[in-house]
JSON list of N, CA and C in Angstrom, two decimals:
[
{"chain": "E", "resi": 730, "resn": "UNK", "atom": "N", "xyz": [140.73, 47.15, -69.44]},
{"chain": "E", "resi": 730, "resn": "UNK", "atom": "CA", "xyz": [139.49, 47.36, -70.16]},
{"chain": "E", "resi": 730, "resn": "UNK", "atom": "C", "xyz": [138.38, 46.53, -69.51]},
{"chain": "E", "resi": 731, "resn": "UNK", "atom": "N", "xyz": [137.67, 47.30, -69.34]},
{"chain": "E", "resi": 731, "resn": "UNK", "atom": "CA", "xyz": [135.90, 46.86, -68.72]},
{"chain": "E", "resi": 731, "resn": "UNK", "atom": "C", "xyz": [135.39, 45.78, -69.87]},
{"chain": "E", "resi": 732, "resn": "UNK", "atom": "N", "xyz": [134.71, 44.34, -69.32]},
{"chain": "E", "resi": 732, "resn": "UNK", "atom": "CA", "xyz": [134.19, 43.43, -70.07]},
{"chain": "E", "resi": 732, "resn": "UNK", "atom": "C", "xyz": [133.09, 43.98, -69.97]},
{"chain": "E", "resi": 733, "resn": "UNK", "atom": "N", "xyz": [132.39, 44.60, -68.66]},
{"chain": "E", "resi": 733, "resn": "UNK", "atom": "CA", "xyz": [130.73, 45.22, -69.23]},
{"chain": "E", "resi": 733, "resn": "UNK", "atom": "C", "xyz": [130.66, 46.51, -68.67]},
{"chain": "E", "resi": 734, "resn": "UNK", "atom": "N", "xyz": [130.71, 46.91, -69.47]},
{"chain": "E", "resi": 734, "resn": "UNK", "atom": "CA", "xyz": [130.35, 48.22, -69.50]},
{"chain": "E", "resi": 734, "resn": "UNK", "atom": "C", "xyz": [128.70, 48.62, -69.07]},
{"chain": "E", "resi": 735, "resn": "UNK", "atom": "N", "xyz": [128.09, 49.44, -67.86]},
{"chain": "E", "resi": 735, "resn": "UNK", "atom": "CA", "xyz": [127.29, 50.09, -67.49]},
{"chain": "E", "resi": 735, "resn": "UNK", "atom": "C", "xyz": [127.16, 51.17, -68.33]},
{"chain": "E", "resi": 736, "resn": "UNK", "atom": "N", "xyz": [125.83, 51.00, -68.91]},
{"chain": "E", "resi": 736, "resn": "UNK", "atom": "CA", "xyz": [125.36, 51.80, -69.61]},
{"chain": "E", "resi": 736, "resn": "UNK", "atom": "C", "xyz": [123.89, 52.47, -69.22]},
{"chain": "E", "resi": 737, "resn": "UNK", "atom": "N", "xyz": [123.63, 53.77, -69.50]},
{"chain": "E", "resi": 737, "resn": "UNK", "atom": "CA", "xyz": [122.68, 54.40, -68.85]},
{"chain": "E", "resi": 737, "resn": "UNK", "atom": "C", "xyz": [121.46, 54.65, -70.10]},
{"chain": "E", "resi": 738, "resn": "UNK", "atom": "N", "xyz": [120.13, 54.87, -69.65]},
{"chain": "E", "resi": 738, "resn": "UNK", "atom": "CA", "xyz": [119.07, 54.23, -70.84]},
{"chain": "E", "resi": 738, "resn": "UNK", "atom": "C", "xyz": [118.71, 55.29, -71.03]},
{"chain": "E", "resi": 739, "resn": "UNK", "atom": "N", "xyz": [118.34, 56.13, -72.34]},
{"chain": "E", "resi": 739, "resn": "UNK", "atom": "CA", "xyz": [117.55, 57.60, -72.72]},
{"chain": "E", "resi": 739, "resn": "UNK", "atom": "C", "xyz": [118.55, 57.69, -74.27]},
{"chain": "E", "resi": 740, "resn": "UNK", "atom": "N", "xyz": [117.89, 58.62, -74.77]},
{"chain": "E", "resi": 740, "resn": "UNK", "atom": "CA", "xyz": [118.17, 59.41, -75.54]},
{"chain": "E", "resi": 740, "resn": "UNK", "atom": "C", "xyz": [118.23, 60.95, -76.13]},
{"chain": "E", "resi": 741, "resn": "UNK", "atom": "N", "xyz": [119.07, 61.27, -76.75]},
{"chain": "E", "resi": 741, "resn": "UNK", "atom": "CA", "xyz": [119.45, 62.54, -77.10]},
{"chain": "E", "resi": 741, "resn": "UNK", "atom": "C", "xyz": [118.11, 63.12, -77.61]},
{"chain": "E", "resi": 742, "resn": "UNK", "atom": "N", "xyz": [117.83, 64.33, -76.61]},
{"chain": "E", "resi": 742, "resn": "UNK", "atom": "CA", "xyz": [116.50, 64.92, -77.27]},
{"chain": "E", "resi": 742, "resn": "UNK", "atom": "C", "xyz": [115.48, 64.60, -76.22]},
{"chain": "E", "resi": 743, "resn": "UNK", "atom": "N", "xyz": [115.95, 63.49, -75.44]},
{"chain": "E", "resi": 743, "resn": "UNK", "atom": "CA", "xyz": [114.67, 63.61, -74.32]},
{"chain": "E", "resi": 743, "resn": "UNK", "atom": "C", "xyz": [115.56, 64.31, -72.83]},
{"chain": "E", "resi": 744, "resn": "UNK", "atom": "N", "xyz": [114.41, 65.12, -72.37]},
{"chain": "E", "resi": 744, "resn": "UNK", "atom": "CA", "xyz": [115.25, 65.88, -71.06]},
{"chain": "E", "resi": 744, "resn": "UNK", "atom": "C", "xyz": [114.57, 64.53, -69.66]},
{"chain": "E", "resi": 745, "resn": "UNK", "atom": "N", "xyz": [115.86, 65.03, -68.71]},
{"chain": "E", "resi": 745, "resn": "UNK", "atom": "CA", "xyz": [115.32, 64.15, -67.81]},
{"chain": "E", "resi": 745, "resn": "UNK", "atom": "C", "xyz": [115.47, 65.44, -66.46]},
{"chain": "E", "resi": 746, "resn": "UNK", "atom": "N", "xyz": [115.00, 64.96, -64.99]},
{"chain": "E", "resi": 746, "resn": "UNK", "atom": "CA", "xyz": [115.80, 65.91, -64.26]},
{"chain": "E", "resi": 746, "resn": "UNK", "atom": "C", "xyz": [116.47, 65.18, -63.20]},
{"chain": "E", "resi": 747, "resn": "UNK", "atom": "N", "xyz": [117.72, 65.31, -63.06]},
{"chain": "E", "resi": 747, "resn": "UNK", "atom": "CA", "xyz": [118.60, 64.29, -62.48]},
{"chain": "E", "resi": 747, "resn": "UNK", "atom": "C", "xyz": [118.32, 64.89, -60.92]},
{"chain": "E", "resi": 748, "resn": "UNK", "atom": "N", "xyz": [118.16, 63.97, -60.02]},
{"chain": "E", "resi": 748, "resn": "UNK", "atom": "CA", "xyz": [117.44, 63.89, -58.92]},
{"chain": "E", "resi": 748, "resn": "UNK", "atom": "C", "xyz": [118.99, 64.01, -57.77]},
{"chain": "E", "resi": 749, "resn": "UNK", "atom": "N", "xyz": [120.06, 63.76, -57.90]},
{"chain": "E", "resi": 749, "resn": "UNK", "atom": "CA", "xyz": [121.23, 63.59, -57.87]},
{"chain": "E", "resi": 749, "resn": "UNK", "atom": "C", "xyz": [122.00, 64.91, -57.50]},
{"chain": "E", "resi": 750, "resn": "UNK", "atom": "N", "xyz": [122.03, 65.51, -58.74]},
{"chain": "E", "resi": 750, "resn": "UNK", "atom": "CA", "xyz": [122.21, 66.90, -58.93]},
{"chain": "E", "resi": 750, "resn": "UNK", "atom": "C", "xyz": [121.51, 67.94, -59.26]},
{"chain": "E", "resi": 751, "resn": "UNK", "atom": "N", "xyz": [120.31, 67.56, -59.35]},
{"chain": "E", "resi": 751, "resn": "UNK", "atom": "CA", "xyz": [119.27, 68.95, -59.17]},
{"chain": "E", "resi": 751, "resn": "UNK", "atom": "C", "xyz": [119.30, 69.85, -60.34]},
{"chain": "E", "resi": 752, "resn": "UNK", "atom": "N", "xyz": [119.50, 68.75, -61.70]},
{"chain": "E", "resi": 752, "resn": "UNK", "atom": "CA", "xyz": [119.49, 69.91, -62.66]},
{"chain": "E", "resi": 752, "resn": "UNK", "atom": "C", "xyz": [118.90, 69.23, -63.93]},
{"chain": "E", "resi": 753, "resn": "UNK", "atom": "N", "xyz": [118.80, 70.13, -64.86]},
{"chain": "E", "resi": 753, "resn": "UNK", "atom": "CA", "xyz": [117.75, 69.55, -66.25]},
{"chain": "E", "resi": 753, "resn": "UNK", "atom": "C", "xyz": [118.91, 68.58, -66.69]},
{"chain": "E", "resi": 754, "resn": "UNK", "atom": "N", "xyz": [119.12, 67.56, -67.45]},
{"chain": "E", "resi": 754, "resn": "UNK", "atom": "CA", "xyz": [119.86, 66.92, -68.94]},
{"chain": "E", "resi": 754, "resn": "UNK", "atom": "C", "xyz": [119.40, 66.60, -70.00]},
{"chain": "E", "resi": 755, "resn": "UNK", "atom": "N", "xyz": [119.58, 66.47, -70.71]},
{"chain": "E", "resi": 755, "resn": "UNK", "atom": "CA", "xyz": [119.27, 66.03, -72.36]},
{"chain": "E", "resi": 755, "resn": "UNK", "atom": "C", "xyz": [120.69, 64.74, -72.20]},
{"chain": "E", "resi": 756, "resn": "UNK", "atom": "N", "xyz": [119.57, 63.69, -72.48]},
{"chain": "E", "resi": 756, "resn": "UNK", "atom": "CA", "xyz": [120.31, 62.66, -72.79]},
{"chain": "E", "resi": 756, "resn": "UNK", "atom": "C", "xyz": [120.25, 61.81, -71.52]},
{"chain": "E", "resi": 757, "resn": "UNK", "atom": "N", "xyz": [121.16, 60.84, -72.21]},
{"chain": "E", "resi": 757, "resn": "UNK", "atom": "CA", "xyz": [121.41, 59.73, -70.97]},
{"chain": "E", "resi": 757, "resn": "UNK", "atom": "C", "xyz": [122.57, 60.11, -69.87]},
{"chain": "E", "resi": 758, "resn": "UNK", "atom": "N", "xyz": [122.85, 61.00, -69.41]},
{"chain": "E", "resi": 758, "resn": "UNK", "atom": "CA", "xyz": [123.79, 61.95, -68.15]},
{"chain": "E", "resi": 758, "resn": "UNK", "atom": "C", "xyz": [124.21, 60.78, -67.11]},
{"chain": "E", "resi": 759, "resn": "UNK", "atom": "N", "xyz": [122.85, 60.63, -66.28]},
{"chain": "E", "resi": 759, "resn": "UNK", "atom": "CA", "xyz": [122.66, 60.18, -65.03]},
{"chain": "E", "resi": 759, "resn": "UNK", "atom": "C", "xyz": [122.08, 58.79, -65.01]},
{"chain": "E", "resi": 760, "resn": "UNK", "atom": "N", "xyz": [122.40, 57.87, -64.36]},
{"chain": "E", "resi": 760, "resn": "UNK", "atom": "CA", "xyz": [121.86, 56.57, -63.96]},
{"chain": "E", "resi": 760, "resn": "UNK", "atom": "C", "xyz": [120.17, 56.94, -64.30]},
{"chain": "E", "resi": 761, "resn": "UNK", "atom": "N", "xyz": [119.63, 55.98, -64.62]},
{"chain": "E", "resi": 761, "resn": "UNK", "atom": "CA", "xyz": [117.97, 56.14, -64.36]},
{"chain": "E", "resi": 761, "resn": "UNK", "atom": "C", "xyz": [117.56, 55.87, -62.96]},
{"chain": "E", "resi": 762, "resn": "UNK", "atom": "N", "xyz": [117.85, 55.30, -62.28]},
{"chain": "E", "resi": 762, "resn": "UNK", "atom": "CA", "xyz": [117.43, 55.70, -60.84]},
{"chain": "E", "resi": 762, "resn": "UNK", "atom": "C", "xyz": [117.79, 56.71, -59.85]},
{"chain": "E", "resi": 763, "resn": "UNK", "atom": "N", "xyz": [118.61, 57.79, -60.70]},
{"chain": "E", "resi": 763, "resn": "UNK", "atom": "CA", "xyz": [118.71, 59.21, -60.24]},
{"chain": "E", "resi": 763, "resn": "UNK", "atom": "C", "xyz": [117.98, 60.27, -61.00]},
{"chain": "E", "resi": 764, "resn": "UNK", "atom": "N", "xyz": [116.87, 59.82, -61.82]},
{"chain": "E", "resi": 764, "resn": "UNK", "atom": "CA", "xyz": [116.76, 60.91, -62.36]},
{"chain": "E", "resi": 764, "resn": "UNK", "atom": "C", "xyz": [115.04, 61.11, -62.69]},
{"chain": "E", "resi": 765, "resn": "UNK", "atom": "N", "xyz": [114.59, 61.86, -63.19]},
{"chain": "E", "resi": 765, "resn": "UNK", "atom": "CA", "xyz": [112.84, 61.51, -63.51]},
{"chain": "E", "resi": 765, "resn": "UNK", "atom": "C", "xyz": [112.42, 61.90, -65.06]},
{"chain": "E", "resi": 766, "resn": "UNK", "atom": "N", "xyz": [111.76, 61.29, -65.87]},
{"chain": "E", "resi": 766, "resn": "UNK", "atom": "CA", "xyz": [111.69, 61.60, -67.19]},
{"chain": "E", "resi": 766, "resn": "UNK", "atom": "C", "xyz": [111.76, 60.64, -67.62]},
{"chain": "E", "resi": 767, "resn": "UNK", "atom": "N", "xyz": [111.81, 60.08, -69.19]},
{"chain": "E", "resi": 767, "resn": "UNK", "atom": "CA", "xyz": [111.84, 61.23, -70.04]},
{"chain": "E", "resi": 767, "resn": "UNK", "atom": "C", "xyz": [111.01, 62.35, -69.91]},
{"chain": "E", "resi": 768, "resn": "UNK", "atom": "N", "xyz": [110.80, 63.54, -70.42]},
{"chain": "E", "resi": 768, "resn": "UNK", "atom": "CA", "xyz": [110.44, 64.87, -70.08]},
{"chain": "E", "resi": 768, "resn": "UNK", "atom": "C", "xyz": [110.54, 64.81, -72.25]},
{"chain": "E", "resi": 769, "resn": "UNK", "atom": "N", "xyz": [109.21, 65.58, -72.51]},
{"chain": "E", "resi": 769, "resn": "UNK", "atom": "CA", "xyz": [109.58, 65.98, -74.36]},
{"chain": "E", "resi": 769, "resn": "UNK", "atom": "C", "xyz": [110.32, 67.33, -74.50]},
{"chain": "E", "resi": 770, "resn": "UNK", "atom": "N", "xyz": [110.34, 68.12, -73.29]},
{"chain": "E", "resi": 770, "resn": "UNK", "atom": "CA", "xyz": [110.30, 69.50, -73.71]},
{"chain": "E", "resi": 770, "resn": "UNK", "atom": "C", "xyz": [111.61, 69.67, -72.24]},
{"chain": "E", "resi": 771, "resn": "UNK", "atom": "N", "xyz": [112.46, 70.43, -72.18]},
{"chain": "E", "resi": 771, "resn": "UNK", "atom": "CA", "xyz": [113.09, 71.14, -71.22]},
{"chain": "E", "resi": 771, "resn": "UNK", "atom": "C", "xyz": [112.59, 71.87, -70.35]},
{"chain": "E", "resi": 772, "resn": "UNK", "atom": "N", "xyz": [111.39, 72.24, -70.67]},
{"chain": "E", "resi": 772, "resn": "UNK", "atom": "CA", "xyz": [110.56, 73.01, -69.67]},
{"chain": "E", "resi": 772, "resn": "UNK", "atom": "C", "xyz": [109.96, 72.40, -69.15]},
{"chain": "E", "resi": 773, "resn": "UNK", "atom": "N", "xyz": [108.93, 71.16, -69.45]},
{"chain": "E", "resi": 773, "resn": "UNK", "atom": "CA", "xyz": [108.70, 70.05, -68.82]},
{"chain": "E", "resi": 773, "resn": "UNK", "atom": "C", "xyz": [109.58, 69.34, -67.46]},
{"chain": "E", "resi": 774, "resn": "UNK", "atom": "N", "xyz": [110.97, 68.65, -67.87]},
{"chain": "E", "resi": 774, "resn": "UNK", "atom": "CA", "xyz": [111.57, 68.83, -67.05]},
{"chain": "E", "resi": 774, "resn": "UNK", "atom": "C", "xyz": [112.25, 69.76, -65.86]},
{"chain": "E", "resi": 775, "resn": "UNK", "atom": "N", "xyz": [111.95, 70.79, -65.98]},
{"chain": "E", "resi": 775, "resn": "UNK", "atom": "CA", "xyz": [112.67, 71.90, -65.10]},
{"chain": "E", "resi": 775, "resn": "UNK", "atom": "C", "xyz": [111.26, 71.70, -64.32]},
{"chain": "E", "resi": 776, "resn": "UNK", "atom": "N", "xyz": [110.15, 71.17, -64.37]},
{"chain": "E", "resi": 776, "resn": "UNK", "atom": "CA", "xyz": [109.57, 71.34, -63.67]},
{"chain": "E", "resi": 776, "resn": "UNK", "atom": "C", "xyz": [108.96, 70.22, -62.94]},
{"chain": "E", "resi": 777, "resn": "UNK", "atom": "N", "xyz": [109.89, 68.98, -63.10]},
{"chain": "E", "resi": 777, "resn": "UNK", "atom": "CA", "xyz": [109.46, 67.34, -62.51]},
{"chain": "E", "resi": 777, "resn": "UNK", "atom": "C", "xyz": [109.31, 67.35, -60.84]},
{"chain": "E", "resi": 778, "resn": "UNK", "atom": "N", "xyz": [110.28, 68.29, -60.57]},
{"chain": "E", "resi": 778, "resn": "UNK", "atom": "CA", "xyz": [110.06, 68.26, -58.96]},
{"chain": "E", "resi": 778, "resn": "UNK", "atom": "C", "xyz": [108.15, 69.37, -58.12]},
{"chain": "E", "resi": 779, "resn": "UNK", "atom": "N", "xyz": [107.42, 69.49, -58.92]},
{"chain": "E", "resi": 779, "resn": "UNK", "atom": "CA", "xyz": [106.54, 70.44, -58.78]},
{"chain": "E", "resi": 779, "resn": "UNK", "atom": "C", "xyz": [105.39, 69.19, -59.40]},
{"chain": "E", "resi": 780, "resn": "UNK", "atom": "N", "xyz": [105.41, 68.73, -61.12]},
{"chain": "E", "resi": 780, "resn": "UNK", "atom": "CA", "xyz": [104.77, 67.95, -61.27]},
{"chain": "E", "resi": 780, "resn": "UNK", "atom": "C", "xyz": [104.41, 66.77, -60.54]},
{"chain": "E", "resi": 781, "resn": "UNK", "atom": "N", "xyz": [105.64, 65.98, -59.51]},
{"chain": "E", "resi": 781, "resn": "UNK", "atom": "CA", "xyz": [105.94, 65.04, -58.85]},
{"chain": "E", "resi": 781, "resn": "UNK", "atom": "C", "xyz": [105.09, 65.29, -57.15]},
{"chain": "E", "resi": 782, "resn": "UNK", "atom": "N", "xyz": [105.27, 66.57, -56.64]},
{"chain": "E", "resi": 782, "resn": "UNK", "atom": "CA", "xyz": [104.47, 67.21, -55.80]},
{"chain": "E", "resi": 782, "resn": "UNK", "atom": "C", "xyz": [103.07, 67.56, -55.83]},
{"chain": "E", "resi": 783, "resn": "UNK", "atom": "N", "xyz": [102.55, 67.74, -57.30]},
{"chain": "E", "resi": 783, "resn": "UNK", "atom": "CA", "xyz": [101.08, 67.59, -57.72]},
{"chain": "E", "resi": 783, "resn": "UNK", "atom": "C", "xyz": [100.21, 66.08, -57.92]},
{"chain": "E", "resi": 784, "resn": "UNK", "atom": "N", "xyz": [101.28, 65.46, -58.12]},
{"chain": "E", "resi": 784, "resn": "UNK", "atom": "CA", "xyz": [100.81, 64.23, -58.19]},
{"chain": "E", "resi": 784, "resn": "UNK", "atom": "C", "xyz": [100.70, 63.64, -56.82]},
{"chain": "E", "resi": 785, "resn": "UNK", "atom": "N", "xyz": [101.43, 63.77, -56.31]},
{"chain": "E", "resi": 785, "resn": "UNK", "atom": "CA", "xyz": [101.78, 62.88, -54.99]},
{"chain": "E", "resi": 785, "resn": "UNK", "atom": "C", "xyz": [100.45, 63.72, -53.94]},
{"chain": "E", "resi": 786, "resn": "UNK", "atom": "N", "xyz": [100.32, 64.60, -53.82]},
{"chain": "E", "resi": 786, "resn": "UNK", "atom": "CA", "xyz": [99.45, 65.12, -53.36]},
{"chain": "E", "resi": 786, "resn": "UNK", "atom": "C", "xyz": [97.79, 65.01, -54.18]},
{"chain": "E", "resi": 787, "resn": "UNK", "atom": "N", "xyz": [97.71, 65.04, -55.08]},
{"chain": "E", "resi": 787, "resn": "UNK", "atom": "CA", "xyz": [96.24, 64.31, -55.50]},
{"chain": "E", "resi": 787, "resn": "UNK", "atom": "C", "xyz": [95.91, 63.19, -55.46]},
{"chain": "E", "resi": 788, "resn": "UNK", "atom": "N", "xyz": [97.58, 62.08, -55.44]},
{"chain": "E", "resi": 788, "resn": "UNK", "atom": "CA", "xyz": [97.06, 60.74, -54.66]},
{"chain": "E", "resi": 788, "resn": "UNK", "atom": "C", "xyz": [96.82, 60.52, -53.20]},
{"chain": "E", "resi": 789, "resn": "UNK", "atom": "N", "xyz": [97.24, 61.34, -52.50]},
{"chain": "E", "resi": 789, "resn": "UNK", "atom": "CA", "xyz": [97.16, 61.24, -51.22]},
{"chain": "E", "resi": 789, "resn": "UNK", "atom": "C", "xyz": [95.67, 61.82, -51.18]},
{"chain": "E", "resi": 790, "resn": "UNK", "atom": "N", "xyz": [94.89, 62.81, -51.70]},
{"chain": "E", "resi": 790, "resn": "UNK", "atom": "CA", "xyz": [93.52, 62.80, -51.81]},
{"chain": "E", "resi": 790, "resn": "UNK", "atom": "C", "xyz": [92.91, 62.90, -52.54]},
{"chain": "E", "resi": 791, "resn": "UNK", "atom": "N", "xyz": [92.90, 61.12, -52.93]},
{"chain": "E", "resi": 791, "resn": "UNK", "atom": "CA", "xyz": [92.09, 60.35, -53.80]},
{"chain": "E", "resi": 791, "resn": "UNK", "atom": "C", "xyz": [91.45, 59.29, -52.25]},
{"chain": "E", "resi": 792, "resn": "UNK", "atom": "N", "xyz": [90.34, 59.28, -52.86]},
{"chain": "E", "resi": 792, "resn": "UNK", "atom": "CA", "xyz": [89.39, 58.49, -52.22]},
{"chain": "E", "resi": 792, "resn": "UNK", "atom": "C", "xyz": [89.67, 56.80, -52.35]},
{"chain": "E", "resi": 793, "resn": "UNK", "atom": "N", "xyz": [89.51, 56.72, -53.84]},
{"chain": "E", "resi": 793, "resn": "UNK", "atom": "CA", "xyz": [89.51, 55.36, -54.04]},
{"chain": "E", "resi": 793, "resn": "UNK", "atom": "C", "xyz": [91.09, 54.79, -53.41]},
{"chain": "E", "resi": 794, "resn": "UNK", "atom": "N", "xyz": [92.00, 55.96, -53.57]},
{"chain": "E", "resi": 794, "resn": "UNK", "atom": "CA", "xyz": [92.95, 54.63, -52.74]},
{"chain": "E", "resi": 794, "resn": "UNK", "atom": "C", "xyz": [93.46, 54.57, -51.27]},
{"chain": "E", "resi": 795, "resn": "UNK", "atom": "N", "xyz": [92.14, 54.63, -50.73]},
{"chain": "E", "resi": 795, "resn": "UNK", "atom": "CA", "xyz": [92.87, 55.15, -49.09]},
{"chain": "E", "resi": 795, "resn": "UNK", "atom": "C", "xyz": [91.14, 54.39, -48.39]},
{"chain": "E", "resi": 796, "resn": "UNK", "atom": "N", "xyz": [91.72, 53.11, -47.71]},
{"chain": "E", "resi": 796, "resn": "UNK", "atom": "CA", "xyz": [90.86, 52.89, -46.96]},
{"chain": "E", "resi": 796, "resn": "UNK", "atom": "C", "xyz": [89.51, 52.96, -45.88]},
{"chain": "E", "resi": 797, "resn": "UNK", "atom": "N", "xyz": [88.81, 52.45, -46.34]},
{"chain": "E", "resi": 797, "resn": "UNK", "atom": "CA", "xyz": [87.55, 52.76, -45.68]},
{"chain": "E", "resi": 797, "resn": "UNK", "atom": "C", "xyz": [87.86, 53.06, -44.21]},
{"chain": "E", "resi": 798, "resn": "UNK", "atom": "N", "xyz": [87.72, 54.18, -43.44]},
{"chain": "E", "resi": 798, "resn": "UNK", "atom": "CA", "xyz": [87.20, 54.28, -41.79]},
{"chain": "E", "resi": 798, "resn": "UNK", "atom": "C", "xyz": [86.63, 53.17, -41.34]},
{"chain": "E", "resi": 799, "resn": "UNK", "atom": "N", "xyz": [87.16, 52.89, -40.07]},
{"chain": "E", "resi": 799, "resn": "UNK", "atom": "CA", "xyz": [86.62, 52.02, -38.86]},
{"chain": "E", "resi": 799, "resn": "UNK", "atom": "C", "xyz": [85.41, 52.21, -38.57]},
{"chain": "E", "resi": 800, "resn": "UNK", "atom": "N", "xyz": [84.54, 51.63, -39.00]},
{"chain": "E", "resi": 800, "resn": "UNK", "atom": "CA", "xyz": [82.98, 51.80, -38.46]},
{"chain": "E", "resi": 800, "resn": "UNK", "atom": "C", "xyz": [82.66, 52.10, -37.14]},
{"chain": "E", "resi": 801, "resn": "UNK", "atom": "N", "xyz": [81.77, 53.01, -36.94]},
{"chain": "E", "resi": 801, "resn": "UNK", "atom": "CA", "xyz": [81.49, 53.48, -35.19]},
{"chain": "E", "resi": 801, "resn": "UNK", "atom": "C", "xyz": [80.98, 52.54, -34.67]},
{"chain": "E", "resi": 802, "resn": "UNK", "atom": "N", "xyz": [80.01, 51.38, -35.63]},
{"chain": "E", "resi": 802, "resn": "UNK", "atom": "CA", "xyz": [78.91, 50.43, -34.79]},
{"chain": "E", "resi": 802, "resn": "UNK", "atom": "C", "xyz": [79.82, 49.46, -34.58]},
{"chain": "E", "resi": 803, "resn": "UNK", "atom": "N", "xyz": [81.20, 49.34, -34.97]},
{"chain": "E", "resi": 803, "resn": "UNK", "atom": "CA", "xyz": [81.36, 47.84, -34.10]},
{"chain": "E", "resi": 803, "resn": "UNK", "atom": "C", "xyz": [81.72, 47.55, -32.91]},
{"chain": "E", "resi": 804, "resn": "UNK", "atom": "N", "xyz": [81.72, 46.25, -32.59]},
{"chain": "E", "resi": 804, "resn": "UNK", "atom": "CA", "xyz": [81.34, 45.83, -30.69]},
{"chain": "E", "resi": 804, "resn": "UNK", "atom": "C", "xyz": [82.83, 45.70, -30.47]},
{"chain": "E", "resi": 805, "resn": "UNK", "atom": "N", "xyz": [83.19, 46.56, -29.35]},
{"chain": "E", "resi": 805, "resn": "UNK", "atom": "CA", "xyz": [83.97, 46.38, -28.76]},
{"chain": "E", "resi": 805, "resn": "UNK", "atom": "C", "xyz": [83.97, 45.30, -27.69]},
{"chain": "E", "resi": 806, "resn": "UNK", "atom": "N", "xyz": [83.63, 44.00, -28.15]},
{"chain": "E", "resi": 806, "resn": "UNK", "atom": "CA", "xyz": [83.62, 42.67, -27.04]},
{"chain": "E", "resi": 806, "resn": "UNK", "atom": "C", "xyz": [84.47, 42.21, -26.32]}
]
């Protein structure tokens, strides 16, 4: 018998999408660092890999977080 038991964090009723195996769960299934969610809705989740792609791509063009250009006027001394 296991003195500690690994236990995985969520609850029944929230969907997650396990990153692992590529599929929706309800509940705590999968490690949390295999998975993305909580999600409120199942349809929500079925769609983390698309939401995750919308995001990642409107941060990549966002202004505020992507460094100012090399100015043309400075001296190359």
């Amino acid at each position: 018998m296991a003195l500690f038991k690994k236990r995985t964090v969520g609850k029944p009723g929230e969907w997650y999408y396990c990153l692992e195996h590529k599929k929706v769960e309800e509940g705590p299934e999968c490690p949390a660092k295999d998975r993305f969610g909580p999600y409120t809705t199942r349809a929500e989740a079925e769609h983390a890999m698309q939401t995750a792609r919308d995001r990642n791509l409107e941060w990549e063009n966002d202004p505020k977080w992507h460094d100012a250009p090399a100015s043309a006027t400075e001296d190359d001394d």
